Coordinates of N, CA, C and O in Angstrom, one line a residue:
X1 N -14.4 -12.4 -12.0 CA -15.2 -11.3 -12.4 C -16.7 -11.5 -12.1 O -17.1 -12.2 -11.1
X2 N -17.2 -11.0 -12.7 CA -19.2 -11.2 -12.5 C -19.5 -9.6 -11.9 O -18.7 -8.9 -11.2
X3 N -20.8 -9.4 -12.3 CA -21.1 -8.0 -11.6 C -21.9 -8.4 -10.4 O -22.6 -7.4 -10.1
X4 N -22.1 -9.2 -9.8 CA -22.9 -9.8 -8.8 C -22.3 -9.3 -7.7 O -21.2 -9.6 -7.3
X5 N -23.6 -8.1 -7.0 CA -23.9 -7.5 -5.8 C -22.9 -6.8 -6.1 O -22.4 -6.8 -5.0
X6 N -21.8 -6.0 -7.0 CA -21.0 -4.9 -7.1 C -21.4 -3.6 -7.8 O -20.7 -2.6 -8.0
X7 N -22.4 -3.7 -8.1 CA -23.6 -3.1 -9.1 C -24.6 -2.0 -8.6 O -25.5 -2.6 -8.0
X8 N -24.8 -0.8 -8.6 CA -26.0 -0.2 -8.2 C -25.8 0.3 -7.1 O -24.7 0.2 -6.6
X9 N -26.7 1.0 -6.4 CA -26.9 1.6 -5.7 C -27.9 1.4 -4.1 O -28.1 2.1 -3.1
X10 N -28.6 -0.2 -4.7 CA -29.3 0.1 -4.1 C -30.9 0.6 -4.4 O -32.0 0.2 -4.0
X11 N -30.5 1.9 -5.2 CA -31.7 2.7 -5.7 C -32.5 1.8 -6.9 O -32.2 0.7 -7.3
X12 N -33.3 2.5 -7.1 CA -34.6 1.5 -8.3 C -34.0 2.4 -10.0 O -34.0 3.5 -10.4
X13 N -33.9 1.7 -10.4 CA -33.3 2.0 -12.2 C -32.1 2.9 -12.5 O -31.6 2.6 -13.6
X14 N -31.6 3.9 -11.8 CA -30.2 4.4 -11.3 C -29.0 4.2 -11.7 O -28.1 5.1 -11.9
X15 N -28.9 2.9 -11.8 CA -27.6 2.1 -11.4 C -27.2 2.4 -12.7 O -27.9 2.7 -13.7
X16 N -25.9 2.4 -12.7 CA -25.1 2.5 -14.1 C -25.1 1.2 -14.6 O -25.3 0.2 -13.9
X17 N -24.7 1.0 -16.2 CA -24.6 -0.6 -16.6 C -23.1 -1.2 -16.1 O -22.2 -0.3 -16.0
X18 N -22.7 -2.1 -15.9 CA -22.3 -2.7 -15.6 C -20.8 -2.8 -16.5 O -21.1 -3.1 -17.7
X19 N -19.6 -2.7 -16.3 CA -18.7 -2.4 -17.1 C -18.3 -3.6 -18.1 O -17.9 -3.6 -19.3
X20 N -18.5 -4.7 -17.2 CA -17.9 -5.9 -17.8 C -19.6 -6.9 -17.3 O -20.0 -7.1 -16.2
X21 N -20.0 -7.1 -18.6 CA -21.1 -8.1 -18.7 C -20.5 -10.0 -18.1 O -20.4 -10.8 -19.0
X22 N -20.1 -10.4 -16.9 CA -19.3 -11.4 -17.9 C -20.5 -12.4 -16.9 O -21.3 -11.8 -16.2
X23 N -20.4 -13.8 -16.9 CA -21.4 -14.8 -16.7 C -22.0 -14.7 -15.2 O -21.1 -14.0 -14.7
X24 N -22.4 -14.8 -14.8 CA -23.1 -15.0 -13.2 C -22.2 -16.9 -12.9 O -22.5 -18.0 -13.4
X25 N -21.6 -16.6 -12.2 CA -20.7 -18.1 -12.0 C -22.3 -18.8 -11.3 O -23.4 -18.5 -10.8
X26 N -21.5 -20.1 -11.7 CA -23.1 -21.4 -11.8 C -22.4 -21.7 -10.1 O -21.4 -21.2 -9.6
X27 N -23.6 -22.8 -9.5 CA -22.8 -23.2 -8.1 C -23.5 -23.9 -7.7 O -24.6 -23.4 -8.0
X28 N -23.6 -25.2 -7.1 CA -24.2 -26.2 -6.9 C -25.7 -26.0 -6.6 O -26.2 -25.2 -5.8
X29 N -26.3 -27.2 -7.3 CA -28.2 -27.2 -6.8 C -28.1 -27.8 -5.8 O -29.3 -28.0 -5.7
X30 N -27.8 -28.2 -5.0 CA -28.3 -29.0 -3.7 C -29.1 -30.2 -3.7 O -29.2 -30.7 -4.9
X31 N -29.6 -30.6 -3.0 CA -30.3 -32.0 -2.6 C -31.8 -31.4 -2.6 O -32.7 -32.2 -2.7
X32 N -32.1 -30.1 -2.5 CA -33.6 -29.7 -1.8 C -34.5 -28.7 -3.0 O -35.4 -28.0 -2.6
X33 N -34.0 -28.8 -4.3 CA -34.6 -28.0 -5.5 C -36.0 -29.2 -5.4 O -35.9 -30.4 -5.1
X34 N -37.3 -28.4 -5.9 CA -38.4 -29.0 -5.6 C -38.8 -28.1 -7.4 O -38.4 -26.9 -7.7
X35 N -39.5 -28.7 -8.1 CA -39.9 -28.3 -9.4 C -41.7 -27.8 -8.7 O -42.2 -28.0 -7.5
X36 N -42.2 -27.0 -9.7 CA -43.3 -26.8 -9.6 C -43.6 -25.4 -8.3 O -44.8 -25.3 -7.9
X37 N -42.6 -24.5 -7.6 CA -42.7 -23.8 -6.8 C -43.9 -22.9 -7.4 O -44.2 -22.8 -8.6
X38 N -44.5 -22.4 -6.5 CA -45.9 -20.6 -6.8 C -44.8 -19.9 -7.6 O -43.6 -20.1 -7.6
X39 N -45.8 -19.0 -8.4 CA -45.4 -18.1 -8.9 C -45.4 -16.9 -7.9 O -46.5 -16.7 -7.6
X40 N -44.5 -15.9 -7.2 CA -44.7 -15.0 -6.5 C -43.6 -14.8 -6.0 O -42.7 -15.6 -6.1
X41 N -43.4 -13.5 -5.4 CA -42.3 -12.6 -5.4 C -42.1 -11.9 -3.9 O -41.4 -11.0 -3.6
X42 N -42.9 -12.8 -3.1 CA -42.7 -12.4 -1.8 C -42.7 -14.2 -1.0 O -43.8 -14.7 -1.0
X43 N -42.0 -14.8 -0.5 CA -42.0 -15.6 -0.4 C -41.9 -15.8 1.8 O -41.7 -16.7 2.6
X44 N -42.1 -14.9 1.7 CA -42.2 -14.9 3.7 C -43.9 -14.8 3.7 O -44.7 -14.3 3.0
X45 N -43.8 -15.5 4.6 CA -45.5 -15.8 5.6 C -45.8 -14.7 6.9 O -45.0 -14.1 7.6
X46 N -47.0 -14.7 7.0 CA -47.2 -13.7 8.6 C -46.5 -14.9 9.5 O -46.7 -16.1 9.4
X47 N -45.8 -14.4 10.3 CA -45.3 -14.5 11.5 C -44.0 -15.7 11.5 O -43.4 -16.6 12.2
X48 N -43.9 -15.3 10.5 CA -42.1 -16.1 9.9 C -41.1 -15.7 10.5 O -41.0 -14.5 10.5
X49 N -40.4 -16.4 11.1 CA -39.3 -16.1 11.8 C -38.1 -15.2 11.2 O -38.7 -14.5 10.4
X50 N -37.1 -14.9 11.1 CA -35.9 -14.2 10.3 C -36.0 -12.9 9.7 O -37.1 -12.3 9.3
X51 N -35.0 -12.4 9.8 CA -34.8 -10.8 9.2 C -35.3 -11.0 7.8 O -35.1 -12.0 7.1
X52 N -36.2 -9.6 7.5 CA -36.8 -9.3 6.3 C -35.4 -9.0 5.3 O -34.4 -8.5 5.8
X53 N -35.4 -9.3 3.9 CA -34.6 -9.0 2.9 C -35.4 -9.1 1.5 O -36.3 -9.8 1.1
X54 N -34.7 -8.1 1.0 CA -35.7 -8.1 -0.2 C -34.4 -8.0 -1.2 O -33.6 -7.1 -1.5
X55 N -34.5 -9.2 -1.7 CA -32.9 -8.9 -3.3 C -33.8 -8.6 -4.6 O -35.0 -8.8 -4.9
X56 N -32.5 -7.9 -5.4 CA -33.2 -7.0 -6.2 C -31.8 -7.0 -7.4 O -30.6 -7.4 -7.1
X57 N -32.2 -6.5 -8.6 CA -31.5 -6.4 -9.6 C -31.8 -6.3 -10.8 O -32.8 -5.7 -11.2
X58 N -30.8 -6.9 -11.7 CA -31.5 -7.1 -13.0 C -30.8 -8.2 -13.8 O -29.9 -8.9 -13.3
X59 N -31.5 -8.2 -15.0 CA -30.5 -9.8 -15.8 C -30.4 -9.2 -17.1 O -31.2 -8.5 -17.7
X60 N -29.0 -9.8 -17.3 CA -28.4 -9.2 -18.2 C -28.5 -10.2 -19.4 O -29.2 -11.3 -19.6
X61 N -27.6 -9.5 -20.3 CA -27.3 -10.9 -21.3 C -25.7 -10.4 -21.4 O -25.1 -9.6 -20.6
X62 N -25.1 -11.1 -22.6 CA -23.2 -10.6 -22.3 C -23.0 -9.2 -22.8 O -22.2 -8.4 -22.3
X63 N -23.6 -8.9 -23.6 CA -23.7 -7.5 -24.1 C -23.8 -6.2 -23.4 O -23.6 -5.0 -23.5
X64 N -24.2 -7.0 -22.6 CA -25.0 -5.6 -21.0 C -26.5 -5.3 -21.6 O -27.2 -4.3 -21.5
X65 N -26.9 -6.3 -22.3 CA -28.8 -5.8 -22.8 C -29.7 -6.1 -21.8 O -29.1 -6.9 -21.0
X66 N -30.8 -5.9 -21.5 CA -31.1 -6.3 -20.3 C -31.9 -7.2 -21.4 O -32.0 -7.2 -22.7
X67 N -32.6 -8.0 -19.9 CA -33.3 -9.3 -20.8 C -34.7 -9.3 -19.9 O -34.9 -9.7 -18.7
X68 N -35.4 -8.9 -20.6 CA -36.9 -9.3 -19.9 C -37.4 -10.4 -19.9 O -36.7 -11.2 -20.5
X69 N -38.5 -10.8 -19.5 CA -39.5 -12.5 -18.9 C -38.6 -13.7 -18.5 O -39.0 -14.8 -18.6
X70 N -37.0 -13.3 -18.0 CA -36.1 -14.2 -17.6 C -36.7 -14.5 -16.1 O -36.8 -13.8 -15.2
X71 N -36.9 -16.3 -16.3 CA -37.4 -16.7 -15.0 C -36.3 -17.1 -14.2 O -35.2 -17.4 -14.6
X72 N -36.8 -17.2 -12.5 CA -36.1 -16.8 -12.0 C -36.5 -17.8 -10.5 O -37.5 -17.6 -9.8
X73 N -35.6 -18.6 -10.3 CA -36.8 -20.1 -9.2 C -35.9 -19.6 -8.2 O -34.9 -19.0 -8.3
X74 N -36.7 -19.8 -6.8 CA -36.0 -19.2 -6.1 C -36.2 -20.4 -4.5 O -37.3 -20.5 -4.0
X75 N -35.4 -20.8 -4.1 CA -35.4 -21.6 -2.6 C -34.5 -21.6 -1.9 O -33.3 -21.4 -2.2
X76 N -35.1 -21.9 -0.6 CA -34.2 -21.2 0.4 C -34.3 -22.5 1.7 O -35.2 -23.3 1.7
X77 N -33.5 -22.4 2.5 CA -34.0 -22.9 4.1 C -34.5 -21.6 5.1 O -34.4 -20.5 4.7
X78 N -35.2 -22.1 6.2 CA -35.9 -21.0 6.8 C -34.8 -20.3 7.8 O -33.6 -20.6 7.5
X79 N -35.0 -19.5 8.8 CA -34.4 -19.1 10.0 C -33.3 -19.9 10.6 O -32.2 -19.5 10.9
X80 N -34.2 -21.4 11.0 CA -33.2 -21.7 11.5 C -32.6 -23.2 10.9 O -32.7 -24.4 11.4
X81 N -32.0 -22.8 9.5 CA -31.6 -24.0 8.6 C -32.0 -25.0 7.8 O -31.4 -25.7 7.0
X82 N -33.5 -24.9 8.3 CA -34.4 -26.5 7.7 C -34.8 -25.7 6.0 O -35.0 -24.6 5.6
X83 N -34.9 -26.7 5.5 CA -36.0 -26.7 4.3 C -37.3 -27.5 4.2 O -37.1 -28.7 4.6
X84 N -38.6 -27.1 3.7 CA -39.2 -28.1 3.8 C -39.5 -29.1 3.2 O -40.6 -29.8 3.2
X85 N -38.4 -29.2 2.5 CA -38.5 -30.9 2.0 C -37.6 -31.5 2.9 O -37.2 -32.4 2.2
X86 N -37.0 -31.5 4.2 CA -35.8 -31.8 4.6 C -36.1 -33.1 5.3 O -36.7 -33.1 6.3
X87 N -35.7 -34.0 4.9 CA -36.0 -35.0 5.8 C -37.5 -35.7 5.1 O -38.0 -36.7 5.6
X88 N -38.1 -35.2 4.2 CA -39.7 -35.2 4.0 C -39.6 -36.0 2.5 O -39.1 -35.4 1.5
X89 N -40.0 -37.3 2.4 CA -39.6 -37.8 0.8 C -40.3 -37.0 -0.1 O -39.7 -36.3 -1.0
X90 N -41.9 -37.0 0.2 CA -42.8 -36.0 -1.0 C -43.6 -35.0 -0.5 O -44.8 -35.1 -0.8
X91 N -43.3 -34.0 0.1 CA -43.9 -33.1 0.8 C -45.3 -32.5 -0.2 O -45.0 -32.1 -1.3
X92 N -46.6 -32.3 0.4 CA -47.7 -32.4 -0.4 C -47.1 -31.3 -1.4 O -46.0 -30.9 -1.1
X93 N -47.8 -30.8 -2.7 CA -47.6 -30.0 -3.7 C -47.9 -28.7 -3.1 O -47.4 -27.7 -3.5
X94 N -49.0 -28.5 -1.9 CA -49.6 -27.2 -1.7 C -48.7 -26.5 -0.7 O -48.8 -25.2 -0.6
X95 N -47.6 -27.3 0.2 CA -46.8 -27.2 1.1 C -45.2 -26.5 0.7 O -44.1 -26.9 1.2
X96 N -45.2 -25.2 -0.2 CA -44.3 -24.6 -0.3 C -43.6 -23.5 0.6 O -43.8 -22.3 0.4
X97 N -42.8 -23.9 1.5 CA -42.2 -22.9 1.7 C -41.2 -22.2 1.7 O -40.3 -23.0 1.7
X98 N -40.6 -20.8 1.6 CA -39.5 -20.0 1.0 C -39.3 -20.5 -0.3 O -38.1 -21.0 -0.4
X99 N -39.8 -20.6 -1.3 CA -39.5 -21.3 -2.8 C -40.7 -20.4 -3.5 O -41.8 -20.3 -2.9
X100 N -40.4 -19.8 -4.8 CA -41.2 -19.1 -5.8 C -40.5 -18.8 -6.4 O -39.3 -18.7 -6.1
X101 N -41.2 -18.6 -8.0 CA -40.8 -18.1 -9.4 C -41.7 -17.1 -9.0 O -42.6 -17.0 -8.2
X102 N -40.7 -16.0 -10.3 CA -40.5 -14.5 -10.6 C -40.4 -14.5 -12.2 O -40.3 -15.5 -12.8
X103 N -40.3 -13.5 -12.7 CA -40.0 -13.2 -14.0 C -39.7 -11.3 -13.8 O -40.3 -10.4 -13.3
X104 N -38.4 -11.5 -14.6 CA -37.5 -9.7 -14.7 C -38.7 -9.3 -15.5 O -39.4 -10.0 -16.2
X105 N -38.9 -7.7 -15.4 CA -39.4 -7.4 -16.1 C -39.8 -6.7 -17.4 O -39.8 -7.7 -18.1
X106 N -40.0 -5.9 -18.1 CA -40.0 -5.3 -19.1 C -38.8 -4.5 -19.3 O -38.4 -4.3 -20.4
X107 N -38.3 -4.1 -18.2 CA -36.9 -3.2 -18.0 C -36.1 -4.3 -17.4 O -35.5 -3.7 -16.4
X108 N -35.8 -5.5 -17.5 CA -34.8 -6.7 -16.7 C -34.7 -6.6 -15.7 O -33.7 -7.1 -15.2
X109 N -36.0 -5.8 -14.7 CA -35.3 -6.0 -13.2 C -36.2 -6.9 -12.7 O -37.3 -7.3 -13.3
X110 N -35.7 -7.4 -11.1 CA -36.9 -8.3 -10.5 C -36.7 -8.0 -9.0 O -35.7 -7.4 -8.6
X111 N -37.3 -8.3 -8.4 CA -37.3 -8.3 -6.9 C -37.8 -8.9 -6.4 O -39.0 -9.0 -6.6
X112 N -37.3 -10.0 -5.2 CA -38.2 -10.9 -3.9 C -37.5 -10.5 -3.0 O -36.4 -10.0 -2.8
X113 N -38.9 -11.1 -2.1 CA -38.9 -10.4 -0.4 C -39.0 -11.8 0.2 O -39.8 -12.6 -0.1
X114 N -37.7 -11.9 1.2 CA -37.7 -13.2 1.5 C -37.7 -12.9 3.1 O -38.2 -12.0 3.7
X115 N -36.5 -14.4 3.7 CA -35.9 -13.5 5.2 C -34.3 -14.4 5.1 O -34.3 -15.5 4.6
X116 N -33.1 -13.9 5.6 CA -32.3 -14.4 5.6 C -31.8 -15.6 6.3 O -31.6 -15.6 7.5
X117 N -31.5 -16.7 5.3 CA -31.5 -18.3 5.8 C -30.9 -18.5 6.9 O -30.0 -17.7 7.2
X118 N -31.3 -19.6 7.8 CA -30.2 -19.7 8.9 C -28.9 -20.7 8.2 O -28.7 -20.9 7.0
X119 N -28.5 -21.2 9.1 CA -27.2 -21.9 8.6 C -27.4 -23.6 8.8 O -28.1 -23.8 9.8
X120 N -27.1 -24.6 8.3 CA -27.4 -26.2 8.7 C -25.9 -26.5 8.0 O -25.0 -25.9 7.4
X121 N -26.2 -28.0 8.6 CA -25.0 -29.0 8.9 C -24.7 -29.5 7.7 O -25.4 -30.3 7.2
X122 N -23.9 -29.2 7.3 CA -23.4 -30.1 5.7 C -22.0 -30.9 6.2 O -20.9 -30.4 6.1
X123 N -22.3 -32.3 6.7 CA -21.1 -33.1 7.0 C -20.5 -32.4 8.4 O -21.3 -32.0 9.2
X124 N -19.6 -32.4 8.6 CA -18.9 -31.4 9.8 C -18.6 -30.0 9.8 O -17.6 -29.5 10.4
X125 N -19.4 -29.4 9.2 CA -19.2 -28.1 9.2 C -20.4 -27.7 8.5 O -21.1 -28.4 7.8
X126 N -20.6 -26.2 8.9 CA -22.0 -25.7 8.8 C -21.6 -24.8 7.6 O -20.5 -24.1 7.5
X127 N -22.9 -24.9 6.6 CA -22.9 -24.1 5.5 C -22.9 -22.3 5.9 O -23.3 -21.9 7.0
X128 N -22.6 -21.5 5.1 CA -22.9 -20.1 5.1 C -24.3 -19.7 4.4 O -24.6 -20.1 3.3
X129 N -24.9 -19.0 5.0 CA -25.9 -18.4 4.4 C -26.4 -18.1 3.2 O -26.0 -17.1 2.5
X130 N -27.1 -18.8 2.9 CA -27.2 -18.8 1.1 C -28.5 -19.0 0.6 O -29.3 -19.5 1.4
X131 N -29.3 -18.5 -1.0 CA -30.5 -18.5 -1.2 C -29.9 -19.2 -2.7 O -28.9 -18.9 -3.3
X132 N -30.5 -20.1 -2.9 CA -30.3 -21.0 -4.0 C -31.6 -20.4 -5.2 O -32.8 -20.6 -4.9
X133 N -31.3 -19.7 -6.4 CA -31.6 -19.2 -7.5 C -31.2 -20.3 -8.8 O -30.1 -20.7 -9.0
X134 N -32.5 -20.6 -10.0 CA -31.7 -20.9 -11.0 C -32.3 -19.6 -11.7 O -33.1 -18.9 -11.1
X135 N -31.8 -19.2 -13.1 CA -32.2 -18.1 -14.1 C -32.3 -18.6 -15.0 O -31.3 -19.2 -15.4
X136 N -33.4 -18.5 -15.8 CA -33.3 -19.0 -17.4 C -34.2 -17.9 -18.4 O -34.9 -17.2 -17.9
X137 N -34.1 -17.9 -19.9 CA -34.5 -17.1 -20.1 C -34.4 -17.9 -21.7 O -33.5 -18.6 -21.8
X138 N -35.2 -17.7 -22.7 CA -35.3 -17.9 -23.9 C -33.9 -17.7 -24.9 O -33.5 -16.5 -25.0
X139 N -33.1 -18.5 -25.5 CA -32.0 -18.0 -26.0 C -30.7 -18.2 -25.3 O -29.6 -18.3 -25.8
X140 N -30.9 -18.1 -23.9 CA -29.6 -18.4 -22.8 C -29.7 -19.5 -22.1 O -30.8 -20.2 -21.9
X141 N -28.1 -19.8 -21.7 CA -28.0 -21.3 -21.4 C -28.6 -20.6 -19.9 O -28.1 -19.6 -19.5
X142 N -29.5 -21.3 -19.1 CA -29.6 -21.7 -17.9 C -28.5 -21.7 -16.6 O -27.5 -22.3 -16.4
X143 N -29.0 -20.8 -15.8 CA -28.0 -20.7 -14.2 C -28.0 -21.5 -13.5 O -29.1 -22.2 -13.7
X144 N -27.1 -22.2 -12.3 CA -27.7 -22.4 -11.0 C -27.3 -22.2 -10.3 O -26.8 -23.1 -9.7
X145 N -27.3 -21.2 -10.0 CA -26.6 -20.8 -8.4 C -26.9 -20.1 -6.9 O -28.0 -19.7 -6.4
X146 N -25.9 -20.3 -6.4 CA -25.9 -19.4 -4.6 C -25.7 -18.3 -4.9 O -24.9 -17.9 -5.8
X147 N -26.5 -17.5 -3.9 CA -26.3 -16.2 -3.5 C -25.9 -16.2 -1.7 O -26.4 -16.9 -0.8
X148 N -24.9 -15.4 -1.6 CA -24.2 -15.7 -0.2 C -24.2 -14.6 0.5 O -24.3 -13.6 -0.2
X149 N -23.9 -14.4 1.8 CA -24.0 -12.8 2.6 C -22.6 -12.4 2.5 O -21.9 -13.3 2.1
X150 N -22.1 -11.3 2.9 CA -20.8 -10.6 2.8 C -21.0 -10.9 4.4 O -22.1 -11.1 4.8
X151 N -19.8 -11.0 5.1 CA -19.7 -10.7 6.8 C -20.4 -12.7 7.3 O -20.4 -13.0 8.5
X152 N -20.8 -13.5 6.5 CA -21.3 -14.9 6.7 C -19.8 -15.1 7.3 O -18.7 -15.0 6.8
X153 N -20.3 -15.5 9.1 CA -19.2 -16.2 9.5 C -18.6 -17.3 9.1 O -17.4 -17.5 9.2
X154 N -19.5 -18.4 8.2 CA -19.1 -19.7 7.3 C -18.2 -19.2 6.0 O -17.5 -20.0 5.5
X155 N -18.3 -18.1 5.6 CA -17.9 -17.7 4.3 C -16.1 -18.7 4.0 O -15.7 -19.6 3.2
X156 N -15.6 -18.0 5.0 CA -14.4 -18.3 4.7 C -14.1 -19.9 5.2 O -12.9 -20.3 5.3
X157 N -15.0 -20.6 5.5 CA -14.6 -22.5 5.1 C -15.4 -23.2 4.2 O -15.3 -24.4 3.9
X158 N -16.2 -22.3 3.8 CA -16.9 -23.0 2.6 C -16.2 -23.6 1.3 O -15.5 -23.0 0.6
X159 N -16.4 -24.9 1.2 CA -16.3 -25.4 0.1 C -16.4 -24.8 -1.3 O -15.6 -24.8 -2.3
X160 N -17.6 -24.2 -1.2 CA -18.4 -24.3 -2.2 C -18.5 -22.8 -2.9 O -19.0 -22.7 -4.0
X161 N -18.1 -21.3 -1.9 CA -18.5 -20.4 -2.0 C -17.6 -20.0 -3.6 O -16.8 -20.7 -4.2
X162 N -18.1 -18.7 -4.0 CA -17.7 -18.3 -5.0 C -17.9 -16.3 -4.5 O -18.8 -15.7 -4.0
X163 N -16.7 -15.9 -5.1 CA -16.2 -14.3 -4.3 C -17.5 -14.0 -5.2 O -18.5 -13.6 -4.7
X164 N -17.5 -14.0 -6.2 CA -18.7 -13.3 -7.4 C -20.1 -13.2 -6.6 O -20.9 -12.2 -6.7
X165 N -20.3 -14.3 -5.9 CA -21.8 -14.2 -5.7 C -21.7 -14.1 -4.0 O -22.3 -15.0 -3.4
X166 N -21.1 -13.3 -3.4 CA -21.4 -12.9 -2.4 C -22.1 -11.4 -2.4 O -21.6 -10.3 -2.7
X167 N -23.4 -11.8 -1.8 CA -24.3 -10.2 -2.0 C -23.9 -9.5 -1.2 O -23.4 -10.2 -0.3
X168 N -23.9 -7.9 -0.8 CA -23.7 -7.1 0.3 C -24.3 -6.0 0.8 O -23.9 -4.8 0.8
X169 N -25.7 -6.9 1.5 CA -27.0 -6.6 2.0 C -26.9 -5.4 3.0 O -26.2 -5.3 4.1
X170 N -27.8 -4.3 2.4 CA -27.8 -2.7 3.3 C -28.8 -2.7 4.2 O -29.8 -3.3 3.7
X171 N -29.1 -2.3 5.5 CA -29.5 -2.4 6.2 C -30.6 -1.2 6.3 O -30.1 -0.1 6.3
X172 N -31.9 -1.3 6.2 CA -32.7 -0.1 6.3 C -33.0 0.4 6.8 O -32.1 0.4 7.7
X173 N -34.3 1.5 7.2 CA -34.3 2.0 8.7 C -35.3 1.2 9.2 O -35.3 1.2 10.4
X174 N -35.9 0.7 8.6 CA -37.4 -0.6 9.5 C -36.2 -1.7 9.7 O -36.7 -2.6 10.4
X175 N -35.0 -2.1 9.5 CA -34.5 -2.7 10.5 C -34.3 -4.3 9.1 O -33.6 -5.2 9.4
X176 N -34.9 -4.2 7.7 CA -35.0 -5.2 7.1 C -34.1 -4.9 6.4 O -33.9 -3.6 6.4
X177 N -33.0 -5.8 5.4 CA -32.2 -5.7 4.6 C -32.6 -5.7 2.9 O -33.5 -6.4 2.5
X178 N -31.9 -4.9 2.1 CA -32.3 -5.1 0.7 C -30.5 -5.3 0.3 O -29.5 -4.8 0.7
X179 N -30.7 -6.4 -0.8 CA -29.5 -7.2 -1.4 C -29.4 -6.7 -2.2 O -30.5 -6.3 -2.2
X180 N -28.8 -6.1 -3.6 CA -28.8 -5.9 -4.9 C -28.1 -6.7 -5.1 O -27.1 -6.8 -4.4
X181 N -28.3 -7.8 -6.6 CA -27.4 -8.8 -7.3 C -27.8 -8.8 -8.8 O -29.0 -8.9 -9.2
X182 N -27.2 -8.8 -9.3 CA -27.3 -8.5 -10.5 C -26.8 -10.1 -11.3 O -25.7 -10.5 -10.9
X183 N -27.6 -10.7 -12.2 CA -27.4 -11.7 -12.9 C -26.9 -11.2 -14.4 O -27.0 -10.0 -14.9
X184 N -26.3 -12.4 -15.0 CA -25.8 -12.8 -16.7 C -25.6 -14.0 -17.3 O -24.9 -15.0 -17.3
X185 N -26.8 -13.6 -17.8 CA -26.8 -14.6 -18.9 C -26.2 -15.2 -20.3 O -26.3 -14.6 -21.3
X186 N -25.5 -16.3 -20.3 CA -24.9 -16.0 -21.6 C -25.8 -17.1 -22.9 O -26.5 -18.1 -22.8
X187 N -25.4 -16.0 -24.4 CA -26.2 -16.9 -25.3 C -26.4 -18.5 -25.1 O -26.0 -18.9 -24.0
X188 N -26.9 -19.3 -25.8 CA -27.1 -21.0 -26.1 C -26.1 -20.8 -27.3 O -25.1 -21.6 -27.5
X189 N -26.3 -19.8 -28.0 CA -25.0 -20.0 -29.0 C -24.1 -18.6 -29.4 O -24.5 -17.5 -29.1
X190 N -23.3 -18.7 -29.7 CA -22.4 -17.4 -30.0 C -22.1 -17.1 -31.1 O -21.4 -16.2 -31.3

């Protein structure tokens, strides 16, 4: 289950709620989560390599309520696979790249403007396209997960993937993609 990227329209506030609230499935942090990212919501630079995408949605709780000031960390590898901690023991603090917090808003939605990851070497075989998100929010247990492309040539040997959290990014007329994914949160207690 999960309503992740099966949700909406696309359009801004529109979207119907969601029939089945059920968890946003968790999915591995990786080796390259860095604490302390900017706060900000566009995380591409002038003259950054990769297709523009901007993901978008809202966060739920199990009820289908939306949940506002739910933060939202966000990192990625660049165009072509690297991250920049990769290889890097302590990369200076001011040296962030594709990585920023967000917070949903007064109506539970949020949006960043990123570019879509390239692909790197995990052992003998190359990962699928993925933007590594955690979600937390006052009262809910804490997320960690991938968000993955629909049509990701890697999709189908991934270890790791999960059908829930594959987004399925529309193509605009400037040529940049927008993702809708919709997160859920569930209580700390029931």
């Amino acid at each position: 289950g999960g309503v992740g990227g099966s949700v909406g329209d696309g359009g801004s506030g529109g979207a119907p709620l969601p029939l089945e609230c059920t968890a946003t499935a968790d999915n591995l942090l990786g080796p390259y989560y860095r604490p302390g990212a900017p706060k900000r919501d566009d995380l591409t630079e002038p003259g950054m390599l990769g297709t523009r995408i901007t993901v978008q949605g809202r966060v739920f709780g199990p009820d289908c309520e939306l949940l506002a000031g739910a933060l939202i960390d966000v990192w990625q590898a660049d165009a072509e696979g690297g991250y920049d901690n990769d290889g890097v023991a302590d990369p200076p603090p001011s040296e962030y790249v594709l990585r920023g917090k967000l917070y949903s808003s007064a109506a539970g939605n949020y949006s960043f403007r990123s570019i879509v990851p390239g692909h790197y070497l995990n052992g003998a075989q190359y990962r699928p396209a993925h933007i590594h998100v955690t979600v937390s929010a006052d009262g809910y247990l804490p997320i960690t997960t991938q968000l993955y492309f629909e049509g990701d040539p890697y999709n189908a040997i991934d270890p790791f993937i999960i059908e829930s959290l594959i987004m399925k990014p529309v193509k605009q007329t400037n040529g940049e993609l927008v993702a809708p994914y919709d997160f859920v949160l569930q209580p700390t207690s029931s």
